[in-house]
XYZ file of C-alpha atoms in Angstrom:
83
model
C 97.846 103.818 135.201
C 98.603 104.010 139.027
C 100.679 101.412 140.557
C 102.202 100.909 144.101
C 105.896 99.437 144.048
C 106.791 98.102 147.561
C 110.644 97.834 148.277
C 110.896 100.177 145.054
C 113.750 101.995 145.588
C 116.624 99.226 145.264
C 116.809 96.420 143.110
C 114.546 94.181 142.294
C 111.737 96.749 143.501
C 112.989 99.940 141.816
C 113.664 97.593 138.113
C 109.575 97.147 138.047
C 109.135 100.805 138.792
C 111.544 101.689 136.129
C 109.998 99.377 133.832
C 106.149 100.823 134.311
C 107.407 104.350 134.138
C 105.920 105.151 130.949
C 103.341 107.541 129.230
C 103.226 109.311 132.534
C 101.828 106.671 135.381
C 101.696 107.388 138.360
C 104.669 105.317 140.090
C 104.694 105.026 143.922
C 107.281 104.243 145.321
C 107.427 102.269 148.718
C 110.623 102.432 150.785
C 111.277 101.765 154.307
C 114.683 103.449 154.640
C 117.150 104.770 152.359
C 116.124 108.088 151.631
C 118.799 108.461 148.870
C 117.764 105.458 146.731
C 114.536 106.649 147.076
C 115.142 109.983 145.448
C 117.987 108.166 142.396
C 114.718 105.612 141.905
C 112.722 108.554 141.686
C 114.498 110.561 139.924
C 115.515 107.133 137.554
C 110.864 106.358 137.124
C 110.932 110.260 136.045
C 113.321 109.937 133.283
C 111.647 106.883 132.074
C 108.120 108.792 131.631
C 106.762 108.067 135.011
C 105.284 110.787 137.703
C 107.224 109.224 140.821
C 105.612 109.323 143.962
C 107.515 107.861 147.165
C 105.822 106.544 149.940
C 108.116 106.245 153.325
C 106.518 102.918 155.413
C 107.214 99.450 156.576
C 105.004 97.489 155.073
C 105.893 94.227 157.091
C 103.234 94.680 159.633
C 99.352 94.542 158.421
C 99.276 98.658 160.332
C 102.315 99.220 158.446
C 100.776 98.354 154.644
C 97.647 99.789 155.733
C 98.932 103.249 156.131
C 101.531 103.156 153.336
C 98.393 101.859 150.815
C 96.386 104.612 152.657
C 98.145 107.100 151.890
C 98.588 106.647 147.935
C 94.636 105.584 148.458
C 94.646 109.544 149.266
C 96.764 110.669 146.464
C 95.078 108.483 143.516
C 91.462 107.448 142.999
C 92.434 104.232 141.756
C 92.934 102.511 145.049
C 90.398 102.563 147.961
C 91.529 104.966 150.597
C 91.708 102.534 153.719
C 90.036 103.136 157.225
């Protein structure tokens, strides 16, 4: 399974990422600025059994959201590539 969690490096987003991180799921953790928090979230997802993928980008605009989804799509067959 592949999951994309926007705002996944802290708080509720991180908790969701950790909850889905079982049995080798591909967990795409989107974050905007805090590299240290993103790395910590990735380590927690990996410890829970998931495969973390960090996707830095701002999803507050259509272009930014499209770029994030496009990056996920380029690394996973689960989401279409945005063109």
